[in-house]
Coordinates of C-alpha atoms in Angstrom, one line a residue:
X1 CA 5.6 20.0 -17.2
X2 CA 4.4 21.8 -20.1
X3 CA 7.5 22.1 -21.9
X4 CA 7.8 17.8 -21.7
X5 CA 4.7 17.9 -24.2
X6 CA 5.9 17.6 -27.6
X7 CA 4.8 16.1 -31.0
X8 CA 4.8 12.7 -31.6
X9 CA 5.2 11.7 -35.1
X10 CA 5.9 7.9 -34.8
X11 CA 2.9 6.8 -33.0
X12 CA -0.4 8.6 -34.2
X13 CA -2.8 6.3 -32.7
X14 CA -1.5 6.5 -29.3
X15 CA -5.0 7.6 -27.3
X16 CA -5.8 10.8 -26.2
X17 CA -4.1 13.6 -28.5
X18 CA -1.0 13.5 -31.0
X19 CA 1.2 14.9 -28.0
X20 CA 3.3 13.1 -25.8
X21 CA 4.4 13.5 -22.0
X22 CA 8.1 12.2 -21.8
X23 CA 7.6 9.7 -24.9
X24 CA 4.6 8.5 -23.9
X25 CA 1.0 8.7 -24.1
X26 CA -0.2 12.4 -22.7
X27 CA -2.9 10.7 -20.4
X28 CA 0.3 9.5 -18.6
X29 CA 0.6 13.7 -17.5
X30 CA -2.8 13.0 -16.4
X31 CA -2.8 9.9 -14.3
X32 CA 1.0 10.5 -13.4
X33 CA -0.5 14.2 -11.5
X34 CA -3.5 12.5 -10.0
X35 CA -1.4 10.2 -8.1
X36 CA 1.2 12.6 -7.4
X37 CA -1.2 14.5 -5.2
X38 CA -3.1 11.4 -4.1
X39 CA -0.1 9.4 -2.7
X40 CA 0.7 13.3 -1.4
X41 CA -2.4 14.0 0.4
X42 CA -2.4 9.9 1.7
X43 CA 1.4 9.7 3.3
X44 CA 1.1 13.1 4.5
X45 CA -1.8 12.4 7.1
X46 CA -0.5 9.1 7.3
X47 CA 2.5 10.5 8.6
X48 CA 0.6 12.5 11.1
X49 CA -1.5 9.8 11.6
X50 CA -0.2 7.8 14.7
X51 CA 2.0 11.2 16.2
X52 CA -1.7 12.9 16.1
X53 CA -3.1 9.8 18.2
X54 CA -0.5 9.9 21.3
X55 CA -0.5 13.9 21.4
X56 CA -1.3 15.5 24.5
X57 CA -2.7 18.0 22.2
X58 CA -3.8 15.3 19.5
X59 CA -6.5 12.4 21.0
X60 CA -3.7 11.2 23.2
X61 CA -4.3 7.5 23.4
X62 CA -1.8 5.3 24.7
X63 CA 1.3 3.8 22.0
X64 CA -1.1 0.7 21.4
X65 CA -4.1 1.8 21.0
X66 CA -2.7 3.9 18.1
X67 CA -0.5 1.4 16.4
X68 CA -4.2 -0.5 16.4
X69 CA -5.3 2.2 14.9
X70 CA -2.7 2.7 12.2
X71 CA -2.7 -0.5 11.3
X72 CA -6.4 -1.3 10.8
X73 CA -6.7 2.1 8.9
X74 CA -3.5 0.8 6.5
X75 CA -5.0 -2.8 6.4
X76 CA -8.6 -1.4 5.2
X77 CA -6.9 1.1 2.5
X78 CA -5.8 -2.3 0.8
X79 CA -8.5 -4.3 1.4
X80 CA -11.2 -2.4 -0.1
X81 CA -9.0 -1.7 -3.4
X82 CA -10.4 -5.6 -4.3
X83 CA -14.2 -4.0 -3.9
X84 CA -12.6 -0.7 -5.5
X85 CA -12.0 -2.7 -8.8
X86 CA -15.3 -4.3 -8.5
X87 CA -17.1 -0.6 -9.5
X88 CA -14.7 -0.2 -11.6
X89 CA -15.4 -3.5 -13.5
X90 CA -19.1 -3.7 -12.6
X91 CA -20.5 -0.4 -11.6
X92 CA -18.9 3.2 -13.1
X93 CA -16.0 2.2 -14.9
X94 CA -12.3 3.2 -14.2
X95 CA -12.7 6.7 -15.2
X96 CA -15.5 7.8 -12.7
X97 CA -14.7 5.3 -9.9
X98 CA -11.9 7.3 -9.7
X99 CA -13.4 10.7 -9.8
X100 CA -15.7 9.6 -7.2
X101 CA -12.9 8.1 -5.3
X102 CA -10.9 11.7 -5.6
X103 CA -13.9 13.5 -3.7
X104 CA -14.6 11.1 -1.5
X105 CA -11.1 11.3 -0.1
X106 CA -11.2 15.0 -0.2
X107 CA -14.1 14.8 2.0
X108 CA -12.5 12.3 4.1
X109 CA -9.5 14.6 4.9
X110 CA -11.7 17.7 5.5
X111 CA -13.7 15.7 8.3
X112 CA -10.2 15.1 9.6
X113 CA -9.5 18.8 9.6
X114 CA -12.6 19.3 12.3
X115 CA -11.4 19.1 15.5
X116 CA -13.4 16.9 17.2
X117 CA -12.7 13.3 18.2
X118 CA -16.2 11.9 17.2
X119 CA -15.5 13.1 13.3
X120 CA -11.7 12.1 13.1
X121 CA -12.5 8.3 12.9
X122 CA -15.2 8.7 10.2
X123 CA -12.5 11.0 8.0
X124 CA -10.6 7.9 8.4
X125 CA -13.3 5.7 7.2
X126 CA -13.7 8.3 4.0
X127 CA -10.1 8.6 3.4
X128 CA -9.7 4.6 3.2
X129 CA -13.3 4.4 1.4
X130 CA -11.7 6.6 -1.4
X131 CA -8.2 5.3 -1.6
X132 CA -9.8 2.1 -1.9
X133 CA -11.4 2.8 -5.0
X134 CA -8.8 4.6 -6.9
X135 CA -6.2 2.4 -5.8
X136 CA -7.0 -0.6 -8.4
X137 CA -8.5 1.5 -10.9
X138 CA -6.0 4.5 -11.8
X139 CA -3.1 1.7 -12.7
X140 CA -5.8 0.4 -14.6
X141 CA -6.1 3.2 -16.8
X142 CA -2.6 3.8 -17.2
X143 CA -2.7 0.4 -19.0
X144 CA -5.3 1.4 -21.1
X145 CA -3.2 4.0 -22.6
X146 CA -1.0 1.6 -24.2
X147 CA -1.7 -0.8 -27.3
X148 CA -1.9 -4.3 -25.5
X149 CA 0.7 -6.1 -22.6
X150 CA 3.3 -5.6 -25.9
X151 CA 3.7 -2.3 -26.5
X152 CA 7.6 -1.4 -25.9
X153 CA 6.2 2.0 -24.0
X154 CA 4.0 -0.1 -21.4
X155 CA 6.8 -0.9 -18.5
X156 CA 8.6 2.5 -18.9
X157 CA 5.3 4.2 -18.8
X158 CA 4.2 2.5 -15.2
X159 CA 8.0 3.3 -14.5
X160 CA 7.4 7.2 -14.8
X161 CA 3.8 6.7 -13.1
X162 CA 5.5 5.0 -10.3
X163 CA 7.4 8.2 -9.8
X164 CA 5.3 9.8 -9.1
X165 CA 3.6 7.9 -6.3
X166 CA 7.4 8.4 -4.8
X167 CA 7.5 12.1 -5.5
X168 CA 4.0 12.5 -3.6
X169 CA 5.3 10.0 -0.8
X170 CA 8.3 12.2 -0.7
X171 CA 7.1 15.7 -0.3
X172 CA 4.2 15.1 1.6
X173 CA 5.9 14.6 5.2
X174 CA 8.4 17.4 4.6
X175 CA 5.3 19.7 3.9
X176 CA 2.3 18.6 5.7
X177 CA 3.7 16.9 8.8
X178 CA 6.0 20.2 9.5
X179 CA 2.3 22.1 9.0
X180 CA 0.2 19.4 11.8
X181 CA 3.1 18.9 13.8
X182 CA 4.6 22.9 14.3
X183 CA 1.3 24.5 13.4
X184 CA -1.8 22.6 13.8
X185 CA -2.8 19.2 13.7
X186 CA -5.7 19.9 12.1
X187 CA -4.4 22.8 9.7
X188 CA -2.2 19.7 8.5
X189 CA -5.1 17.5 7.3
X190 CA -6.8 20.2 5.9
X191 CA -3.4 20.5 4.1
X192 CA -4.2 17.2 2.7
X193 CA -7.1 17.9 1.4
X194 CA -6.0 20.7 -0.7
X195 CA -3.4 18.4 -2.2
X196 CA -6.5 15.6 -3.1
X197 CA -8.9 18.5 -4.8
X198 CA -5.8 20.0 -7.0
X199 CA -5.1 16.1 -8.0
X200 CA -8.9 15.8 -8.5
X201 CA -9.3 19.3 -10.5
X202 CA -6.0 18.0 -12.8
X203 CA -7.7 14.6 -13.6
X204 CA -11.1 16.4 -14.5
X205 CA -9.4 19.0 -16.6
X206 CA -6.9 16.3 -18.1
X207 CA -9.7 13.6 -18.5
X208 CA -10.2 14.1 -22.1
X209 CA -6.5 13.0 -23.1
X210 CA -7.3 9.7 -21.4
X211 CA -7.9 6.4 -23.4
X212 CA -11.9 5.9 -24.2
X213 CA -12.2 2.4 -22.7
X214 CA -11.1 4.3 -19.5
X215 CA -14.9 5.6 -19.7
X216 CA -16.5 2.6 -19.6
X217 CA -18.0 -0.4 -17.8
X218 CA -15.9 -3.4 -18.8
X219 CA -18.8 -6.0 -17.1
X220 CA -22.0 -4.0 -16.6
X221 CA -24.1 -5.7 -13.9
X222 CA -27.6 -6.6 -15.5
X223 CA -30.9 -5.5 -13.5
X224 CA -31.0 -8.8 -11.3
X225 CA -27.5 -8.6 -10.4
X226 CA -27.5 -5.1 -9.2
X227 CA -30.9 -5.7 -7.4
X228 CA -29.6 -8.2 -5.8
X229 CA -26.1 -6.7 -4.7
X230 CA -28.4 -3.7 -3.0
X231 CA -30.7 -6.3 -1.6
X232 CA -27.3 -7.7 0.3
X233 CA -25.6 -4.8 1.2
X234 CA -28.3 -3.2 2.8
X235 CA -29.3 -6.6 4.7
X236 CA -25.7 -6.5 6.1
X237 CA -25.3 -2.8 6.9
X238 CA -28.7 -3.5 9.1
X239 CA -27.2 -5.9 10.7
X240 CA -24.7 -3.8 11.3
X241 CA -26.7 -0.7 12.7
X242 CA -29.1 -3.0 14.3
X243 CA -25.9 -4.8 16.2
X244 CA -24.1 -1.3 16.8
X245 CA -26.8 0.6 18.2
X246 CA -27.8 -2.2 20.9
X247 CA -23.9 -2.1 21.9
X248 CA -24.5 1.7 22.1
X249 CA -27.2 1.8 24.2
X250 CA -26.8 -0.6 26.5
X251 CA -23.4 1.6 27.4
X252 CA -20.9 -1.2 26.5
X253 CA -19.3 0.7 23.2
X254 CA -15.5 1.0 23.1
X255 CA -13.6 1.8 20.3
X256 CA -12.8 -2.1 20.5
X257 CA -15.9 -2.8 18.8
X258 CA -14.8 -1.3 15.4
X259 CA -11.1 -2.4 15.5
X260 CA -11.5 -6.0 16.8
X261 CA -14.0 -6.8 13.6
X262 CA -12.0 -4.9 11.0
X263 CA -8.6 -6.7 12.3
X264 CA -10.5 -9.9 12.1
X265 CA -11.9 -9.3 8.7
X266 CA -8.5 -7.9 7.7
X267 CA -7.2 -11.6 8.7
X268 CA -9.7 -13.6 7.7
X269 CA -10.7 -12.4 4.4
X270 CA -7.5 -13.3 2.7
X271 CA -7.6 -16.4 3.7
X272 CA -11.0 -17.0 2.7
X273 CA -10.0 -15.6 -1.0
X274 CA -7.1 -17.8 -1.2
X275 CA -9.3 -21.1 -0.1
X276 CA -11.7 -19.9 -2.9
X277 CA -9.4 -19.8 -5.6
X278 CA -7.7 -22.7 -4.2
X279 CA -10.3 -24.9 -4.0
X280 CA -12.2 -24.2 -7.8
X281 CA -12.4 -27.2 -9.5
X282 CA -12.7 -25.5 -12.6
X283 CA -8.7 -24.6 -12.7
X284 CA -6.6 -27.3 -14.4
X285 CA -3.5 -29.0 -12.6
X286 CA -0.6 -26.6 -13.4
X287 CA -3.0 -23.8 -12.3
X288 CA -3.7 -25.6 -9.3
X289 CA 0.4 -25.7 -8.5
X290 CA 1.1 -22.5 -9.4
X291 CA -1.9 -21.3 -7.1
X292 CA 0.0 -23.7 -4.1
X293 CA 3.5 -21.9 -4.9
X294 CA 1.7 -18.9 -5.0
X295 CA 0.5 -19.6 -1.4
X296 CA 4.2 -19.5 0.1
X297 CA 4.7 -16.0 -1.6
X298 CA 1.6 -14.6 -0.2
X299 CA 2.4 -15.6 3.6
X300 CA 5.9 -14.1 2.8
X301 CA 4.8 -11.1 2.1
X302 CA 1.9 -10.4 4.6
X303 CA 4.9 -11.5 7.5
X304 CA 7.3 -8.8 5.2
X305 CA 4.5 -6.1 5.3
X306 CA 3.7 -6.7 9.1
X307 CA 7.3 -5.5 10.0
X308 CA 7.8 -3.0 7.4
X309 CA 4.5 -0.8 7.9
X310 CA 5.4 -0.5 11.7
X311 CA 7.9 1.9 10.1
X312 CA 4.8 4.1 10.4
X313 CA 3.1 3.6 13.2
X314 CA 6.3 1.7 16.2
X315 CA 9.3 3.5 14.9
X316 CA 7.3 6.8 14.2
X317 CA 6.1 6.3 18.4
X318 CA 9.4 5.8 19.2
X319 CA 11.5 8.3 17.2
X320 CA 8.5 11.0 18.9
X321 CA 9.8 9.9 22.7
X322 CA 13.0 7.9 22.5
X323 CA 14.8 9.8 19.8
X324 CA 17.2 12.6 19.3
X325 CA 16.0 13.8 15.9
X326 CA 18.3 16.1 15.2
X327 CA 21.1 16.6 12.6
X328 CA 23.6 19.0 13.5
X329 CA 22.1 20.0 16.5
X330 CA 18.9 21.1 14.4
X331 CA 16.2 19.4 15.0
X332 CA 13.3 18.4 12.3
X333 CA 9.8 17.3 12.8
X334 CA 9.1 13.3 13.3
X335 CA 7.3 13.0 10.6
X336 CA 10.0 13.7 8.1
X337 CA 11.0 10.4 9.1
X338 CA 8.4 8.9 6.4
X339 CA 10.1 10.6 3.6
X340 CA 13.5 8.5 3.9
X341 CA 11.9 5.6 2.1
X342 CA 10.2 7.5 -0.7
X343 CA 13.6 9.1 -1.5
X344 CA 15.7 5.5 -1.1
X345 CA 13.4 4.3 -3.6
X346 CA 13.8 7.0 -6.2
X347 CA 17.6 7.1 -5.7
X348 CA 18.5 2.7 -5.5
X349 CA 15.4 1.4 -7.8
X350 CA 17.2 2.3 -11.1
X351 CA 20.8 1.1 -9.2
X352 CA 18.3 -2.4 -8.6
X353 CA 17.0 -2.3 -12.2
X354 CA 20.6 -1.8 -13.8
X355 CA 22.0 -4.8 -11.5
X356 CA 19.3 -7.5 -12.3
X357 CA 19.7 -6.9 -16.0
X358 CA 23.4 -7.0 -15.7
X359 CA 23.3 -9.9 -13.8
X360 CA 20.6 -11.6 -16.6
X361 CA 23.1 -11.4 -19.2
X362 CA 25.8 -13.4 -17.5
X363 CA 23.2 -15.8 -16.4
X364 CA 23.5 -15.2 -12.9
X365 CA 20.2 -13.3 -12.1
X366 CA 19.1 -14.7 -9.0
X367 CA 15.5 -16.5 -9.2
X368 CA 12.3 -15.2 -7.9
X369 CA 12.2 -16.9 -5.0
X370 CA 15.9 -16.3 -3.6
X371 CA 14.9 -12.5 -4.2
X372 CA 11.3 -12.9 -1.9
X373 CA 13.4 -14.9 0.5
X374 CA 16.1 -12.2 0.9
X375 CA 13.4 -9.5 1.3
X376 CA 12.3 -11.1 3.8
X377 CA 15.4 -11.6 6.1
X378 CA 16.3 -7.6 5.4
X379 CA 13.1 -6.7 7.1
X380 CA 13.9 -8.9 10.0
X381 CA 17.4 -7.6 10.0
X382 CA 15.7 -4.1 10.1
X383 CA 14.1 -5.0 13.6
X384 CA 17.2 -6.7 14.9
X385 CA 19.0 -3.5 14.1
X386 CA 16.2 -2.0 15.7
X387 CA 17.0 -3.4 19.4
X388 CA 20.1 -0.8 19.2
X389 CA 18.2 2.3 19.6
X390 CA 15.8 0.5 22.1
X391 CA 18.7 -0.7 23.9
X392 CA 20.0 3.0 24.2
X393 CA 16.5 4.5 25.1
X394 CA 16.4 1.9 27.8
X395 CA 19.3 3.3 29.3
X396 CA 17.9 6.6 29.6
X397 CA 19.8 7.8 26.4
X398 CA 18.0 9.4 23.2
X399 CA 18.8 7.2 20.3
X400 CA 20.3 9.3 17.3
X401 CA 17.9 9.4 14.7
X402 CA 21.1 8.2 11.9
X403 CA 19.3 4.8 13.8
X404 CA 16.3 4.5 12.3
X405 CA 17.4 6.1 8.7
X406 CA 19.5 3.3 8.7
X407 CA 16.9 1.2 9.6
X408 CA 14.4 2.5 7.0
X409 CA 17.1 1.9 4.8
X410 CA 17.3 -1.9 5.3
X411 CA 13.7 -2.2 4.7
X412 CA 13.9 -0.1 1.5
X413 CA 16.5 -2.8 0.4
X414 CA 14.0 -5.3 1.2
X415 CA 10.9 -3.6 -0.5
X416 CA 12.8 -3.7 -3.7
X417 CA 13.7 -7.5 -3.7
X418 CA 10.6 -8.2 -2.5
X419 CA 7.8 -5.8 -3.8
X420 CA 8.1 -5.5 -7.7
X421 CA 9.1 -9.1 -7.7
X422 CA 5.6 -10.1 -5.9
X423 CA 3.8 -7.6 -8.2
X424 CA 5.3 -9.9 -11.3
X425 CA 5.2 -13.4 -10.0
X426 CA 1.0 -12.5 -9.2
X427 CA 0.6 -11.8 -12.8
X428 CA 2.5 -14.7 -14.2
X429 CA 0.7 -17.1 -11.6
X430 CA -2.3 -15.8 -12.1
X431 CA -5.5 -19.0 -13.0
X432 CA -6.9 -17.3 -16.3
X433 CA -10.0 -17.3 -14.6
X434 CA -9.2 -14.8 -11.9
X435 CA -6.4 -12.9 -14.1
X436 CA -8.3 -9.2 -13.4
X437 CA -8.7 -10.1 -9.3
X438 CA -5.1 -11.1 -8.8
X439 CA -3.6 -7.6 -8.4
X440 CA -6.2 -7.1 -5.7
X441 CA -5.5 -10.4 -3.7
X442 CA -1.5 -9.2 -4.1
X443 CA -2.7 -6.0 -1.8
X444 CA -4.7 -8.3 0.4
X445 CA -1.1 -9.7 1.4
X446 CA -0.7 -6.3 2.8
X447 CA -4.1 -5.9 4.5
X448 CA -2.7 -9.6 6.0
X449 CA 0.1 -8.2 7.9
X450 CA -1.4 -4.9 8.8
X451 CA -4.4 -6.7 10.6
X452 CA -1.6 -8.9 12.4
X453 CA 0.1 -5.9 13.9
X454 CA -3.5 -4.4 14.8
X455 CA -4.6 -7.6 16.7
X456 CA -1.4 -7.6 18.2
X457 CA -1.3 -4.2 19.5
X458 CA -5.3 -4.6 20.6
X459 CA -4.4 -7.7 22.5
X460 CA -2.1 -5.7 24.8
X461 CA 1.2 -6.3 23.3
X462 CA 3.6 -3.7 23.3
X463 CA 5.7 -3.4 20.0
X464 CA 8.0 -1.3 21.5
X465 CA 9.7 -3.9 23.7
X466 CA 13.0 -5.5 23.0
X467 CA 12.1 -8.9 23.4
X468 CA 8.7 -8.7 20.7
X469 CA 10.7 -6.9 18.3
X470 CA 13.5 -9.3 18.5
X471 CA 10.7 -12.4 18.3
X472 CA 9.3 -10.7 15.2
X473 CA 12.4 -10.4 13.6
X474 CA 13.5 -13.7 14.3
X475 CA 11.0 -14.6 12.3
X476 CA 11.0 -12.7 9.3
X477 CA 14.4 -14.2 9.2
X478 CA 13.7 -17.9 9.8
X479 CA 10.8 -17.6 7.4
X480 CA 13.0 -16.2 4.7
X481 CA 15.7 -18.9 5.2
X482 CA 12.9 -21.5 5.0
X483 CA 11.9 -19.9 2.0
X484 CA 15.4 -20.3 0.7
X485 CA 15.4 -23.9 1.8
X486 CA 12.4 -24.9 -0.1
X487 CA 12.8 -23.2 -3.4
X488 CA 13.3 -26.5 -5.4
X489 CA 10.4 -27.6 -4.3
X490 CA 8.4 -24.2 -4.7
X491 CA 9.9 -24.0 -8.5
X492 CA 8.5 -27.2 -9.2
X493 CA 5.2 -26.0 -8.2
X494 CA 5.7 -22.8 -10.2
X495 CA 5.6 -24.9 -13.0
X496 CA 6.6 -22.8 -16.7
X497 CA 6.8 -19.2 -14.5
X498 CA 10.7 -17.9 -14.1

C-alpha cells in the first residue's frame, strides 16, 4: 500500500503528515489495517466458532446448545461496544482503548488456541471483552481525521474503511477456517491471533499519523466519579463470585448458568436503554417523536438481525450435516460459507449506492422506511427459501450448497436496505442529549436479536426444523409489511428527518 501514499498539496492541515492514503488522510492506512486484521482475526474464529462446538473432535455439544452459544457470544460482542465507548469517552481515550482492546483480543484468541474445554469459554469472554472496546472507538477515530461532519472526504473515507472490515470478513474463512477445520481446530485460533497482534503492531507503529484528539480523554471522570464507578463494579462482580461460587459448590453449575443471564441481559438491557431515553423529561416534543419512530426501527432491526446472524451459527450446523458442499465435485471447507456475504457486499454495495442516487435525481428514491421495511421481508424470504434445502435433507438427500449461497445472497440484499439506512436514520434521530450514545444503542439492536435466538435455542427449540424456520420467517415478513403499512404514521413521527 506503500505506493497509494502520495503528496498532498491541497489540504496541508489534514492531521497526521502531509501524505495521503488514497486521497485521504494517512491515519486512514492506519485505522483502515487495524480493522482489516481485526474483522480478520473476529470472522475467522467466528466461522469456526459453532462447527468447533458440535465436532466430535471439537467440544461436541449438541446443534442447540451451540447456536446458544453463538449467539450469546455475537449478542455480548455488541453489547459491550456501548461500555467500550464509555473508556473511550471517560477512561483512556480512543487511542489507547483501542490498543488495550487489540491485546486483549489477542489474548482472548490465544486462550482459545489451548486445548482445553475449561479455557475455550474464557477466550470467548476476552475476544468479546476486546471487540467490545475497539468496536465504538476505532470509527471514532476515523472521524477525527477529518475537519468536522462537513468535510467532502468524510463519507468516502468511512467508505474505504468499511472495506476493509469486508476484506478482513472476506479472507478470514477461506484462510483460517480451511487451517481449524483441515488442520487443527486449535492451530486455527491461534491463526487468529496472529492476524489481531500484526493489526495491533500496524496501529502502534502507525499511531503517530493519527489525529491528536484521538489521544485524549474527551470527558475525564473526576476523582469521585471514578471512585465511585470502582466502588460499584466491584460490589457487583462480588455478587457475582459470591453467587457463582455457592452454585459451584453445591454441585448445581451448568453451563446454563452463564448463558441464561447473559441472554437475559442481552434482552433486557435494550429495552431498559430505550425506556431511559424515552422517558427523559428533559427532551423537547419533536425529540420525544422522533425517539417513538425510532422505537419501530429498532424492533425491526433486532427481528432482521435475529434471522440474519443464524447465517452463522443454523445454516453453518446445517450446511456441516445436511449439505453437499461441493462445486464441481470438489469439495471446500464449511466455513468458507461465511465469506459469501463479505464478497456480496464488496461487489452490490457500489451497484446499491449508484441506484439510490440515480433514483434521487428523478425523485423517486424510496423513503427510509419502505427501505427498513423491505430489508426486513428479504430476511424472511431468506428463511422461507430456506425450507428447500431442509425439505431435501429431510428426504434423506444432501442439499447443494448453490442453496444456501443463494440464501446468503438474499440476506446480503437485505443488509444493504436495511443496515446503512439504520446506521443514518440513528444519527439523524438522535435527542441532542444522547447524540455520542446513539451509535451504541443502534448495536444494541443487534445484541436484541442475538439474545432472542440464544433464549430460543436454550429453551429447547430446535432452529433447524421446518416449521420454526417457516414461523420465524413469517414474521420477519409480516413485520416488514406492517412496517410498510404504517409509514405515514411513522413519517409523521419522524418529524424534519428524510
Amino acid at each position: 500500500m506503500a505506493s497509494s501514499l502520495t503528496k498532498d498539496p491541497v489540504r496541508p492541515g489534514t492531521p497526521g503528515t502531509g501524505k495521503t492514503f488514497f486521497g485521504h488522510p494517512r491515519g486512514l492506512a492506519t485505522l483502515f489495517m487495524t480493522e482489516m486484521w481485526e474483522r480478520f482475526s473476529y470472522y475467522g474464529m467466528r466461522a469456526l466458532l459453532p462447527l468447533y462446538l458440535v465436532a466430535p473432535g471439537g467440544l461436541h455439544l449438541n446443534a442447540g446448545t451451540a447456536t446458544a452459544i453463538y449467539s450469546v457470544y455475537v449478542s455480548l460482542v455488541y453489547l459491550l461496544a456501548m461500555p467500550g465507548g464509555w473508556f473511550g469517552d471517560r477512561v483512556w481515550g480512543p487511542r489507547r482503548t483501542v490498543a488495550v482492546a487489540g491485546a486483549v483480543i489477542m489474548l482472548g484468541h490465544l486462550t482459545l488456541a489451548l486445548p482445553s474445554a475449561g479455557t475455550f469459554y474464557a477466550g470467548l469472554g476476552l475476544v468479546a471483552i476486546g471487540s467490545g472496546l475497539l468496536k465504538a472507538n476505532i470509527s471514532t477515530m476515523v472521524g477525527h481525521l477529518y475537519d468536522g461532519p462537513d468535510d467532502p472526504r468524510r463519507d468516502g473515507g468511512f467508505t474505504v474503511f468499511y472495506m476493509g472490515i469486508n476484506l478482513g470478513a472476506f479472507a478470514a474463512p477461506l484462510i483460517i477456517g480451511t487451517i481449524g477445520e483441515n488442520v487443527n481446530w486449535h492451530f486455527g485460533f491461534a491463526l487468529a491471533a496472529l492476524g489481531m497482534a500484526l493489526g495491533l503492531a500496524q496501529f502502534l507503529l502507525g499511531s503517530r499519523h493519527l489525529a491528536d484528539r484521538s489521544g485524549v480523554v474527551p470527558k475525564p471522570l473526576s476523582a469521585e466519579e471514578k471512585a465511585g464507578t470502582l466502588r460499584k463494579a466491584a460490589i457487583w462482580a462480588g455478587i457475582a463470585v459470591v453467587a457463582y461460587a455457592i452454585v459451584g459448590f453445591s454441585g448445581h453449575y451448568t453451563l446454563n448458568w452463564i448463558l441464561v443471564p447473559l441472554t437475559l441481559l442481552g434482552v433486557i438491557i435494550p429495552v431498559m436503554v430505550l425506556v431511559n431515553i424515552k422517558r427523559d423529561r428533559e427532551l423537547d416534543r419533536p425529540e420525544q417523536s422522533k425517539m417513538s419512530a425510532y422505537i419501530w426501527f429498532f424492533v425491526a432491526a433486532a427481528m432482521f438481525w435475529m434471522i440474519y446472524d443464524q447465517g452463522g451459527s443454523t445454516l453453518s450446523i446445517f450446511a456441516d450435516s445436511s449439505a453437499d458442499n461441493t462445486v464441481l465435485g470438489w469439495e471446500f471447507p464449511v466455513s468458507w460459507y461465511q465469506s459469501v456475504n463479505p464478497v456480496l457486499i464488496m461487489a452490490l454495495a457500489p451497484v446499491f449506492a449508484w441506484f439510490w442516487l440515480a433514483l434521487n435525481k428523478r425523485g423517486k428514491e424510496p423513503s427510509t422506511i419502505v427501505k427498513f421495511a423491505s430489508g426486513l421481508v428479504l430476511v424472511g424470504a431468506s428463511f422461507f427459501l430456506f425450507l428447500a434445502p431442509l425439505s431435501i435433507a429431510e428426504g434423506g438427500h444432501k442439499a447443494a450448497a448453490m442453496w444456501l449461497v443463494a440464501i446468503y445472497f438474499v440476506q446480503t440484499v437485505g443488509e444493504l436496505l436495511l443496515s446503512p439506512v439504520g446506521l443514518s436514520v440513528t444519527t439523524k434521530m438522535a435527542p441532542a442529549k444522547y447524540a455520542s450514545q446513539m451509535m451504541g444503542v443502534w448495536f444494541l439492536a443487534v445484541t436484541a436479536g442475538d439474545a432472542t435466538t440464544g433464549l430460543l435455542s436454550i429453551a429447547g427449540v430446535d432452529l433447524n426444523r421446518t416449521g420454526i424456520v417457516a414461523m420465524e420467517a413469517t414474521l420477519a415478513v409480516v413485520a416488514g409489511v406492517a412496517v410498510w403499512m404504517y409509514r405515514k404514521r411513522v413519517k409523521e413521527l419522524m418529524g424534519d428527518v428524510r
